[in-house]
Coordinates of C-alpha atoms and ligand atoms in Angstrom, one line a residue:
M1 CA 1.3 13.3 -30.8
A2 CA -2.0 15.0 -30.0
Q3 CA -5.0 13.0 -28.8
G4 CA -6.8 13.3 -32.2
E5 CA -3.7 12.2 -34.1
V6 CA -3.3 9.3 -31.8
T7 CA -6.9 8.2 -32.4
N8 CA -6.5 8.6 -36.2
A9 CA -3.2 6.8 -36.2
V10 CA -4.7 3.9 -34.2
R11 CA -7.8 3.9 -36.4
A12 CA -5.7 3.8 -39.5
A13 CA -3.6 1.0 -38.0
V14 CA -6.4 -1.2 -37.0
S15 CA -8.5 -0.6 -40.3
P16 CA -8.6 -3.6 -42.7
R17 CA -5.3 -4.2 -44.4
F18 CA -7.2 -4.9 -47.7
G19 CA -5.0 -4.7 -50.9
R20 CA -2.3 -2.6 -49.3
S21 CA 0.7 -4.5 -50.8
S22 CA -1.3 -5.8 -53.8
R23 CA -2.2 -2.2 -54.8
D24 CA 1.4 -1.3 -54.2
I25 CA 2.5 -4.1 -56.7
V26 CA -0.3 -3.2 -59.3
S27 CA 0.8 0.5 -59.4
L28 CA 4.5 -0.5 -59.6
G29 CA 3.5 -3.0 -62.4
I30 CA 1.6 -0.3 -64.3
A31 CA 4.6 1.9 -64.1
C32 CA 7.0 -0.9 -65.2
A33 CA 4.7 -2.0 -68.1
A34 CA 4.4 1.5 -69.3
I35 CA 8.2 1.9 -69.2
I36 CA 8.6 -1.3 -71.2
M37 CA 5.9 -0.2 -73.7
F38 CA 7.5 3.2 -73.9
V39 CA 10.8 1.6 -74.7
G40 CA 9.2 -0.6 -77.4
N41 CA 7.0 2.2 -78.9
G42 CA 9.5 4.9 -78.5
G43 CA 12.0 2.7 -80.4
T44 CA 9.8 3.0 -83.5
A45 CA 8.1 6.4 -83.0
L46 CA 11.0 8.5 -81.8
P47 CA 13.3 8.0 -84.9
Q48 CA 10.3 8.9 -87.1
I49 CA 9.6 12.1 -85.0
V50 CA 13.3 13.1 -85.1
R51 CA 13.5 12.5 -88.9
N52 CA 10.3 14.5 -89.4
L53 CA 11.7 17.4 -87.3
A54 CA 14.8 17.3 -89.3
G55 CA 12.6 17.7 -92.5
D56 CA 13.6 14.3 -93.7
G57 CA 10.8 11.8 -94.4
S58 CA 7.1 11.7 -94.0
G59 CA 5.2 12.5 -90.7
P60 CA 5.1 10.0 -87.9
D61 CA 2.3 7.5 -87.6
R62 CA -0.5 9.2 -85.5
L63 CA -1.3 6.0 -83.8
L64 CA 2.2 5.5 -82.7
I65 CA 2.4 9.1 -81.3
N66 CA -0.9 8.6 -79.4
A67 CA 0.5 5.3 -78.0
L68 CA 3.7 7.1 -77.0
L69 CA 1.8 9.9 -75.2
L70 CA -0.4 7.4 -73.5
N71 CA 2.8 5.6 -72.4
I72 CA 4.3 8.8 -71.0
A73 CA 1.1 9.5 -69.1
L74 CA 1.1 6.0 -67.7
V75 CA 4.7 6.2 -66.6
I76 CA 4.0 9.4 -64.7
F77 CA 0.7 8.1 -63.3
G78 CA 2.1 4.8 -62.3
W79 CA 5.2 6.3 -60.7
R80 CA 3.2 8.9 -58.8
R81 CA 0.7 6.3 -57.5
Y82 CA 3.6 4.1 -56.5
R83 CA 5.2 7.0 -54.6
D84 CA 1.9 7.9 -52.9
L85 CA 1.2 4.4 -51.9
S86 CA 4.7 3.9 -50.5
S87 CA 4.4 6.9 -48.2
E88 CA 0.8 5.8 -47.2
I89 CA 2.3 2.5 -46.3
A90 CA 5.1 4.0 -44.3
E91 CA 2.5 6.1 -42.4
R92 CA 0.4 3.0 -41.7
R93 CA 3.4 1.0 -40.5
K94 CA 4.3 3.8 -38.1
A95 CA 0.7 4.0 -36.8
E96 CA 0.6 0.2 -36.5
A97 CA 3.8 0.2 -34.5
F98 CA 2.4 3.0 -32.3
A99 CA -0.9 1.0 -31.7
R100 CA 1.2 -2.0 -30.8
E101 CA 3.2 0.1 -28.4
L102 CA 0.0 1.4 -26.9
S103 CA -1.4 -2.0 -26.4
E104 CA 1.8 -3.4 -25.0
H105 CA 3.0 -0.5 -22.9
D106 CA 1.7 1.5 -20.1
A107 CA 1.0 5.1 -21.2
L108 CA 2.2 6.9 -18.1
T109 CA 5.5 5.1 -17.4
G110 CA 6.3 3.4 -20.8
C111 CA 6.7 0.1 -19.0
L112 CA 5.3 -3.1 -20.4
N113 CA 1.7 -3.6 -19.2
R114 CA -0.2 -6.5 -17.7
R115 CA -1.3 -7.8 -21.1
S116 CA 2.1 -7.9 -22.7
I117 CA 4.2 -9.1 -19.7
S118 CA 3.1 -12.7 -19.8
A119 CA 4.4 -13.4 -23.3
A120 CA 7.6 -11.5 -22.7
A121 CA 8.2 -13.2 -19.3
S122 CA 7.4 -16.6 -20.7
A123 CA 10.0 -16.1 -23.5
L124 CA 12.6 -14.8 -20.9
A125 CA 12.0 -17.8 -18.6
T126 CA 12.2 -20.4 -21.5
A127 CA 15.4 -18.9 -22.7
A128 CA 16.8 -18.8 -19.1
H129 CA 15.9 -22.4 -18.5
A130 CA 17.5 -23.5 -21.8
R131 CA 20.8 -21.9 -20.6
G132 CA 20.5 -23.6 -17.2
D133 CA 19.5 -20.3 -15.5
L134 CA 16.2 -19.5 -13.6
A135 CA 13.8 -16.6 -13.8
G136 CA 13.2 -14.4 -10.8
F137 CA 10.0 -12.4 -10.3
I138 CA 10.0 -9.3 -8.2
M139 CA 6.6 -7.8 -7.4
L140 CA 6.8 -4.2 -6.2
D141 CA 4.1 -2.1 -4.7
L142 CA 4.5 1.5 -3.4
D143 CA 3.6 1.9 0.2
R144 CA 0.7 4.1 1.1
F145 CA 0.4 5.4 -2.4
K146 CA -3.3 6.1 -1.9
Q147 CA -2.3 8.6 0.8
V148 CA -0.1 10.5 -1.6
N149 CA -2.9 10.7 -4.1
D150 CA -5.4 11.8 -1.5
V151 CA -3.2 14.4 0.2
N152 CA -1.2 15.8 -2.8
G153 CA -3.5 15.1 -5.7
H154 CA -3.4 12.8 -8.7
A155 CA -0.8 14.8 -10.6
A156 CA 1.6 14.2 -7.6
G157 CA 0.7 10.5 -7.7
D158 CA 1.4 10.3 -11.4
C159 CA 4.8 12.1 -10.9
L160 CA 5.7 9.6 -8.2
L161 CA 4.8 6.6 -10.3
S162 CA 6.7 7.7 -13.4
E163 CA 9.8 8.6 -11.3
A164 CA 9.6 5.3 -9.5
A165 CA 9.4 3.5 -12.9
D166 CA 12.4 5.5 -14.2
R167 CA 14.5 4.7 -11.1
I168 CA 13.5 1.0 -11.2
G169 CA 14.2 0.8 -15.0
Q170 CA 17.6 2.4 -14.6
A171 CA 18.7 0.0 -11.9
L172 CA 17.8 -3.2 -13.9
P173 CA 20.5 -5.3 -15.4
P174 CA 20.4 -5.8 -19.2
G175 CA 17.8 -8.4 -20.2
A176 CA 15.4 -7.7 -17.3
L177 CA 11.8 -6.8 -18.0
L178 CA 9.8 -4.2 -16.2
A179 CA 6.0 -4.0 -16.3
R180 CA 3.4 -1.8 -14.6
L181 CA 0.6 -4.2 -13.7
G182 CA -1.8 -1.4 -12.8
G183 CA -2.1 1.2 -10.0
D184 CA 1.1 1.4 -8.0
E185 CA 2.1 -2.2 -8.8
F186 CA 5.2 -3.1 -10.8
A187 CA 6.8 -6.4 -11.7
V188 CA 10.5 -7.1 -12.6
I189 CA 11.4 -10.3 -14.3
L190 CA 15.0 -11.3 -14.8
P191 CA 17.1 -14.3 -15.5
F192 CA 19.7 -15.3 -12.9
S193 CA 22.1 -18.1 -12.3
P194 CA 20.9 -20.6 -9.6
A195 CA 24.3 -20.1 -7.9
R196 CA 23.7 -16.4 -7.7
A197 CA 20.2 -16.1 -6.1
D198 CA 21.6 -13.3 -3.9
E199 CA 21.8 -11.1 -7.0
V200 CA 18.0 -11.0 -7.1
E201 CA 17.9 -10.1 -3.5
R202 CA 20.5 -7.4 -3.9
L203 CA 18.6 -6.0 -6.9
A204 CA 15.4 -5.9 -4.7
E205 CA 17.3 -4.0 -2.0
A206 CA 18.7 -1.6 -4.6
L207 CA 15.2 -0.9 -6.0
I208 CA 13.8 -0.3 -2.5
A209 CA 16.7 2.1 -1.7
K210 CA 16.3 4.0 -4.9
V211 CA 12.5 4.5 -4.6
A212 CA 12.9 5.7 -1.0
Q213 CA 14.8 8.8 -2.3
P214 CA 12.6 11.9 -2.2
V215 CA 10.9 13.0 -5.5
Q216 CA 10.7 16.7 -6.4
F217 CA 7.1 17.7 -7.4
G218 CA 7.0 21.5 -8.0
D219 CA 7.9 23.1 -4.7
F220 CA 7.2 19.9 -2.8
E221 CA 9.3 16.9 -2.0
L222 CA 7.3 13.7 -2.2
E223 CA 8.4 10.7 -0.2
T224 CA 7.4 7.1 -0.5
T225 CA 8.8 3.6 0.0
I226 CA 8.2 0.4 -1.8
S227 CA 7.7 -3.2 -0.7
A228 CA 8.8 -6.2 -2.7
G229 CA 8.0 -9.9 -2.9
I230 CA 10.2 -12.3 -4.8
S231 CA 9.5 -15.7 -6.4
R232 CA 11.6 -17.8 -8.7
T233 CA 11.1 -20.6 -11.2
E234 CA 12.2 -24.1 -10.4
P235 CA 14.9 -25.9 -12.5
G236 CA 13.5 -28.4 -14.9
Q237 CA 9.9 -27.2 -14.4
P238 CA 8.0 -25.2 -17.0
A239 CA 7.4 -21.6 -15.8
D240 CA 3.8 -20.6 -15.2
I241 CA 4.0 -16.8 -15.3
Q242 CA 0.7 -16.2 -13.6
T243 CA 1.6 -18.5 -10.7
Q244 CA 5.0 -16.9 -10.3
L245 CA 3.4 -13.4 -10.2
H246 CA 0.8 -14.6 -7.7
M247 CA 3.5 -16.1 -5.5
A248 CA 5.6 -12.9 -5.7
D249 CA 2.4 -10.9 -4.8
I250 CA 1.8 -13.0 -1.7
A251 CA 5.4 -12.5 -0.6
M252 CA 5.0 -8.7 -1.3
Y253 CA 2.0 -8.6 1.1
H254 CA 4.1 -10.4 3.6
A255 CA 6.8 -7.7 3.3
K256 CA 4.1 -5.0 3.8
R257 CA 2.7 -6.6 6.9
N258 CA 6.2 -6.9 8.3
G259 CA 6.7 -3.1 8.2
R260 CA 6.9 -2.2 4.5
N261 CA 10.0 -0.7 2.8
R262 CA 11.5 -4.3 2.6
F263 CA 11.4 -7.5 0.6
A264 CA 10.4 -11.1 1.3
W265 CA 11.0 -14.3 -0.7
F266 CA 7.9 -16.4 -1.3
E267 CA 7.5 -19.3 1.1
P268 CA 4.7 -21.9 0.7
N269 CA 3.3 -21.3 4.2
M270 CA 2.6 -17.7 3.1
E271 CA -0.2 -18.9 1.0
S272 CA -2.1 -20.5 3.9
E273 CA -1.3 -17.4 6.0
Q274 CA -2.8 -15.2 3.3
R275 CA -5.9 -17.4 3.1
F276 CA -6.2 -17.2 6.9
R277 CA -6.0 -13.5 6.7
S278 CA -8.6 -13.1 4.0
E279 CA -11.0 -15.4 6.0
M280 CA -10.2 -13.2 9.1
A281 CA -10.9 -10.1 7.1
A282 CA -14.3 -11.4 6.1
G283 CA -15.0 -12.4 9.7
I284 CA -14.1 -8.9 11.0
R285 CA -16.3 -7.3 8.4
R286 CA -19.2 -9.6 9.4
G287 CA -18.4 -9.3 13.2
I288 CA -18.5 -5.5 13.6
P289 CA -22.3 -5.1 13.1
L290 CA -23.0 -8.3 15.0
G291 CA -21.3 -6.9 18.1
E292 CA -18.6 -9.6 18.2
F293 CA -16.0 -7.0 19.3
V294 CA -16.0 -6.3 23.0
P295 CA -14.0 -4.1 25.3
Y296 CA -11.9 -5.6 28.1
Y297 CA -10.6 -3.4 30.8
E298 CA -7.1 -3.3 32.4
K299 CA -6.6 -1.5 35.7
Q300 CA -4.3 1.5 35.8
M301 CA -3.0 2.0 39.3
D302 CA -1.7 4.9 41.2
L303 CA 1.5 3.2 42.5
E304 CA 1.9 5.6 45.3
T305 CA -1.5 5.0 46.9
G306 CA -2.2 1.5 45.5
T307 CA -5.6 2.7 44.3
I308 CA -7.3 2.3 40.9
A309 CA -6.9 5.5 38.8
G310 CA -8.7 4.2 35.8
F311 CA -8.9 1.5 33.1
E312 CA -7.3 1.0 29.7
M313 CA -9.8 -0.5 27.2
L314 CA -8.3 -3.4 25.3
A315 CA -10.3 -4.8 22.4
R316 CA -11.2 -8.4 22.1
W317 CA -12.9 -10.3 19.3
N318 CA -15.3 -12.9 20.3
S319 CA -15.2 -14.8 17.0
P320 CA -17.6 -17.6 16.5
K321 CA -15.0 -19.5 14.5
L322 CA -11.7 -18.6 16.3
G323 CA -12.8 -18.0 19.9
M324 CA -11.5 -15.0 21.8
V325 CA -8.9 -13.3 19.6
N326 CA -6.4 -10.8 20.9
P327 CA -6.0 -7.3 19.3
D328 CA -2.4 -8.0 18.1
I329 CA -3.9 -10.5 15.7
F330 CA -7.0 -8.6 14.4
I331 CA -6.0 -4.9 14.6
P332 CA -3.4 -5.1 11.8
V333 CA -6.0 -6.8 9.6
A334 CA -8.7 -4.3 10.4
E335 CA -6.2 -1.5 9.6
E336 CA -5.2 -3.2 6.3
I337 CA -8.8 -3.6 5.1
G338 CA -9.8 -0.1 6.2
V339 CA -12.3 -0.9 8.9
I340 CA -10.2 0.2 11.9
A341 CA -12.0 3.5 12.4
E342 CA -15.5 1.9 12.3
L343 CA -14.3 -0.9 14.7
S344 CA -12.7 1.6 17.1
E345 CA -15.7 3.9 17.2
C346 CA -18.0 1.0 17.9
L347 CA -15.7 -0.1 20.8
I348 CA -15.3 3.4 22.2
R349 CA -19.2 3.8 22.3
Q350 CA -19.5 0.6 24.3
A351 CA -16.6 1.6 26.6
L352 CA -18.2 5.0 27.3
R353 CA -21.5 3.3 28.2
D354 CA -19.6 1.0 30.6
A355 CA -17.5 3.8 32.1
K356 CA -20.4 6.1 32.8
N357 CA -21.4 3.8 35.6
W358 CA -17.9 3.9 37.2
D359 CA -16.9 6.4 39.9
P360 CA -16.3 9.7 38.0
K361 CA -12.8 9.9 39.4
L362 CA -11.9 6.9 37.2
T363 CA -10.4 7.6 33.8
L364 CA -10.9 5.6 30.6
S365 CA -7.9 5.1 28.2
V366 CA -8.5 4.0 24.7
N367 CA -5.9 3.0 22.1
I368 CA -6.0 4.8 18.7
S369 CA -4.5 3.5 15.6
P370 CA -2.1 5.7 13.6
I371 CA -4.5 5.3 10.7
Q372 CA -7.3 7.0 12.6
L373 CA -4.9 9.9 13.3
R374 CA -4.6 10.5 9.5
D375 CA -8.3 11.5 9.5
P376 CA -8.4 15.3 9.8
W377 CA -11.9 14.9 11.2
F378 CA -10.9 12.5 13.9
A379 CA -11.1 15.0 16.8
Q380 CA -14.6 16.1 15.7
K381 CA -15.8 12.5 15.4
L382 CA -14.6 11.7 18.8
L383 CA -16.3 14.8 20.3
K384 CA -19.5 13.8 18.7
I385 CA -19.3 10.3 20.2
L386 CA -18.6 11.9 23.6
L387 CA -21.5 14.2 23.3
E388 CA -23.9 11.4 22.3
A389 CA -22.7 9.4 25.3
N390 CA -22.9 12.4 27.5
F391 CA -19.4 11.5 28.8
P392 CA -17.1 14.2 30.2
P393 CA -14.0 14.6 27.9
S394 CA -11.8 15.1 30.9
R395 CA -12.3 11.5 31.9
L396 CA -11.1 10.2 28.5
E397 CA -7.5 9.5 27.7
I398 CA -6.2 8.7 24.2
E399 CA -3.2 6.5 23.7
V400 CA -1.2 6.9 20.5
T401 CA 1.9 4.9 19.7
E402 CA 5.3 6.3 18.8
S403 CA 5.0 5.0 15.3
C404 CA 2.3 7.6 14.4
L405 CA 5.0 10.3 14.9
H406 CA 6.8 9.0 11.8
E407 CA 3.8 10.0 9.7
N408 CA 2.6 13.5 9.2
V409 CA 3.9 15.2 12.4
G410 CA 2.2 18.4 11.5
L411 CA -1.2 16.7 11.2
V412 CA -0.6 14.8 14.4
R413 CA 0.3 18.0 16.3
T414 CA -2.9 19.8 15.1
L415 CA -4.9 16.8 16.1
I416 CA -3.4 16.4 19.6
T417 CA -3.9 20.1 20.1
S418 CA -7.6 20.0 19.2
L419 CA -8.1 16.9 21.4
K420 CA -6.5 18.7 24.3
N421 CA -8.6 21.8 23.6
Q422 CA -11.6 19.7 24.2
G423 CA -10.2 18.5 27.5
I424 CA -9.1 15.0 26.4
T425 CA -5.8 13.8 27.6
V426 CA -3.3 12.3 25.2
S427 CA -0.6 9.8 26.1
L428 CA 2.4 8.6 24.1
D429 CA 2.1 4.7 24.3
D430 CA 4.9 2.1 24.0
F431 CA 7.6 4.7 24.5
G432 CA 11.1 3.5 23.9
T433 CA 10.2 1.1 21.1
G434 CA 10.1 3.7 18.3
Y435 CA 12.6 6.4 17.3
S436 CA 10.9 9.6 18.2
S437 CA 13.4 12.3 18.6
L438 CA 13.6 14.5 21.6
S439 CA 13.0 17.7 19.7
Q440 CA 9.8 16.1 18.2
L441 CA 8.6 15.1 21.6
R442 CA 9.1 18.6 22.9
T443 CA 7.0 20.1 20.2
L444 CA 4.1 17.6 20.6
P445 CA 1.8 18.5 23.5
F446 CA 1.5 15.0 25.1
D447 CA 0.1 14.8 28.6
R448 CA 1.8 11.5 29.6
I449 CA 4.4 9.0 28.6
K450 CA 3.9 5.2 28.9
I451 CA 7.0 3.2 29.2
D452 CA 6.8 0.1 27.0
R453 CA 6.1 -3.1 28.9
S454 CA 9.1 -4.9 27.4
F455 CA 11.5 -2.7 29.5
V456 CA 9.4 -3.1 32.7
M457 CA 9.1 -6.9 32.3
S458 CA 12.9 -7.3 31.9
L459 CA 13.8 -4.7 34.5
L460 CA 15.3 -7.2 37.0
E461 CA 17.2 -9.2 34.5
D462 CA 18.4 -6.7 32.0
K463 CA 20.7 -3.8 33.1
D464 CA 19.9 -1.9 29.8
S465 CA 16.2 -1.9 30.6
A466 CA 16.8 -0.3 34.0
T467 CA 19.0 2.3 32.3
I468 CA 16.3 3.0 29.7
I469 CA 13.6 3.3 32.3
Q470 CA 15.8 5.6 34.3
S471 CA 16.3 7.9 31.3
I472 CA 12.7 7.9 30.3
I473 CA 11.8 9.0 33.8
S474 CA 14.3 11.8 33.7
L475 CA 13.1 12.8 30.3
G476 CA 9.5 12.9 31.6
E477 CA 10.7 15.1 34.5
G478 CA 12.5 17.4 32.2
L479 CA 9.5 17.8 30.0
G480 CA 7.1 17.9 32.9
L481 CA 5.3 14.8 31.7
P482 CA 3.9 12.2 34.1
I483 CA 4.8 8.5 33.5
T484 CA 2.9 5.2 33.4
A485 CA 4.8 2.0 33.6
E486 CA 3.2 -0.9 31.8
G487 CA 3.7 -4.7 32.2
I488 CA 4.2 -4.8 36.0
E489 CA 4.0 -8.6 36.6
S490 CA 5.5 -9.0 40.0
E491 CA 5.9 -7.4 43.4
A492 CA 9.7 -7.4 42.9
V493 CA 9.4 -5.3 39.7
L494 CA 7.0 -3.0 41.5
A495 CA 9.4 -2.5 44.4
E496 CA 12.2 -1.7 42.0
L497 CA 10.1 0.7 40.0
R498 CA 9.0 2.5 43.2
R499 CA 12.7 3.3 43.8
F500 CA 12.7 5.4 40.6
G501 CA 10.0 7.8 41.7
K502 CA 6.2 8.3 41.7
F503 CA 4.1 7.2 38.8
K504 CA 1.2 5.2 37.6
G505 CA 1.5 1.6 36.6
Q506 CA -0.4 -1.3 35.2
G507 CA 0.1 -5.0 34.6
Y508 CA -0.9 -8.5 35.3
L509 CA 0.1 -8.0 39.0
Y510 CA -3.2 -6.2 39.3
G511 CA -5.1 -8.8 37.4
F512 CA -5.7 -9.6 33.7
P513 CA -7.9 -7.4 31.5
E514 CA -11.6 -8.3 32.2
P515 CA -14.9 -7.8 30.4
A516 CA -17.3 -5.1 31.4
D517 CA -19.4 -7.2 33.8
R518 CA -16.4 -8.5 35.8
T519 CA -14.9 -5.0 35.9
E520 CA -18.2 -3.7 37.3
A521 CA -18.2 -6.5 39.9
T522 CA -14.7 -5.5 41.0
L523 CA -15.7 -1.8 41.2
A524 CA -18.8 -2.7 43.1
Q525 CA -16.7 -4.4 45.8
L526 CA -14.6 -1.3 46.1
D527 CA -17.6 0.9 46.2
L528 CA -16.5 2.6 43.0
L529 CA -19.8 2.2 41.0
L530 CA -22.5 4.8 40.6
E531 CA -25.3 2.2 40.4
P532 CA -25.2 -1.4 41.5
P533 CA -24.4 -3.8 38.7
I534 CA -27.3 -4.9 36.6
A535 CA -27.8 -8.7 36.6
P536 CA -26.2 -10.0 33.3
E537 CA -28.7 -10.6 30.6
I538 CA -29.3 -14.2 29.8
S539 CA -28.7 -15.0 26.1
P540 CA -31.3 -17.2 24.3
Q541 CA -28.6 -20.0 24.1
Q542 CA -28.0 -19.9 27.8
R543 CA -31.7 -20.0 28.5
T544 CA -32.2 -23.1 26.4
A545 CA -29.1 -24.7 27.9
R546 CA -30.7 -24.5 31.4
Ligands
C2E601 P1 -0.9 -1.9 24.6 O1 -1.7 -0.6 24.4 O2 0.5 -1.8 24.9 O3 -1.7 -2.7 25.6 C1 -1.1 -3.4 26.6 C2 -1.0 -4.9 26.2 O4 -0.2 -5.5 27.1 C3 -2.3 -5.6 26.3 O5 -2.3 -6.7 25.4 C4 -2.3 -6.2 27.7 O6 -3.1 -7.3 27.9 C5 -0.8 -6.5 27.8 N1 -0.3 -6.5 29.2 C6 -0.8 -5.7 30.2 N2 -0.1 -6.0 31.3 C7 0.8 -7.0 31.0 C8 1.7 -7.7 31.8 O7 1.9 -7.5 32.9 N3 2.5 -8.6 31.1 C9 2.3 -8.9 29.8 N4 3.0 -9.8 29.3 N5 1.4 -8.2 29.1 C10 0.6 -7.3 29.7 P2 -3.5 -6.8 24.4 O8 -4.8 -6.6 25.1 O9 -3.3 -8.1 23.7 O10 -3.3 -5.6 23.4 C11 -2.2 -5.6 22.6 C12 -2.1 -4.3 21.8 O11 -3.2 -4.1 21.0 C13 -2.2 -3.1 22.7 O12 -1.0 -2.8 23.3 C14 -2.7 -2.0 21.8 O13 -1.6 -1.4 21.1 C15 -3.5 -2.8 20.8 N6 -4.9 -2.5 21.0 C16 -5.7 -3.0 22.0 N7 -7.0 -2.5 21.9 C17 -7.0 -1.7 20.8 C18 -8.0 -0.9 20.2 O14 -9.1 -0.8 20.6 N8 -7.6 -0.1 19.1 C19 -6.3 -0.1 18.7 N9 -6.0 0.6 17.6 N10 -5.3 -0.9 19.2 C20 -5.7 -1.7 20.3
CA602 CA1 -2.0 1.2 25.2
CA603 CA1 1.5 0.0 25.5

């Protein structure tokens, strides 16, 4: 149906229903009355007319003939009117059904929409409870859908959405409901027997697997995954649809945070976790302009000579509410709420200011989130920061984790190449924890591999760790890439590592990460500072405390 037709149909359907069926009855009544009168009149007039035509008897009564003609006209008129009205009504009914369809269903995917799901789900849950069954709610959300839209355009996004809806719809058991709640969010509601809760789980798994299959879009193959959260009604308790959807939503976010492309059942503690996260998100947003995020520095040692080669900057959040927070806690939230680039740039600026006063031999390593690597302008932005700080790019080292290689490898390759062209060094961090293939590694121009700390820390106890470290070292040799071992905590581990060859290392054996002033003090003692440390500024609070 064309757009104009749709509008007309909807307009017709929603116009006042005035006299539709009554006019229908009136015209049918006129037709019937006329037929009855025709039968009555005709019974008298027709024999007279026939007799007259046969030349037998006087002419028919004029009045009767007129009445008969009027009758015929009325029969024709009434019948036509009845027929017209009937087809008009059929049209209207069709338009009305279409308007209902539009208001209850999502135009792109044909699924139920947010407005219509409540009533349908409520009816489903009530019927399920009456049978002694329960209702399961699966909330589904495509992973990184925004990226597909941004990179491939909205038509590709629409194609992915409708294909996902089709695949989900086809996998559902009879009696299940599917709604698109908006954007890339879908909800499935289904009845299940309390003894067979695993069926809901298996369905969630099947949906996740189906959506993960590539989607053909023109000459491209689009790929996406989906995360699911599941909640269920309680026996003997009335089902509140909005609460169920909310719980499934919380579980879905939990699944996303645990790596996406998976499902999670709702658990009550998730709600407080979610609240904690949103408070933290607000705190992070507030804290960036207030300078609450500060760089700490961890020594990177040349194991051969036992001297400091440089420092790795590790972010800390000096939160007024939570105290000193480690990056493992706040980085994922900053990534999730889209402020990681802003936060990272702010930390890098501070680190460059600090490192400018260090001996120029010393390097500065900074960790970069995979999200930042998705920005095609990342290299340019970093160069601008370096120029503003007047910091030589050759002293800067970027650390990217293996997980970024699962994203757009082409983009990552271009980015690493342009960083290298500017003289910046690029290391592959946490090596051994991801699944980067050897062939991928060979095509990516990294300058260094960092062995993940988990292998180093367990080197003495775990034979496998030793084997892994050994193979990473020979891989590095084969590719001509120098190695850094992280997480050296003891002299014993250091001695063992030294047996494997020459490389850089870092870990608590050389001290914990420290803030800028303490790092300066350490460097001053080693005569590795350009200018003597400036006496720390006294904050107004400290002044009043004295
Ligand atoms: P990472 O890059 O692997 O950093 C090393 C982490 O291991 C640091 O934890 C450090 O304190 C810890 N560590 C160092 N030596 C030892 C050791 O001998 N034993 C043990 N048990 N741990 C050791 P931290 O500072 O909590 O950082 C955790 C992770 O957060 C980092 O892992 C890095 O991936 C990320 N991160 C830190 N700062 C930033 C940042 O500015 N941006 C981004 N995107 N990520 C950051
Ligand atoms: Ca690192
Ligand atoms: Ca690491």
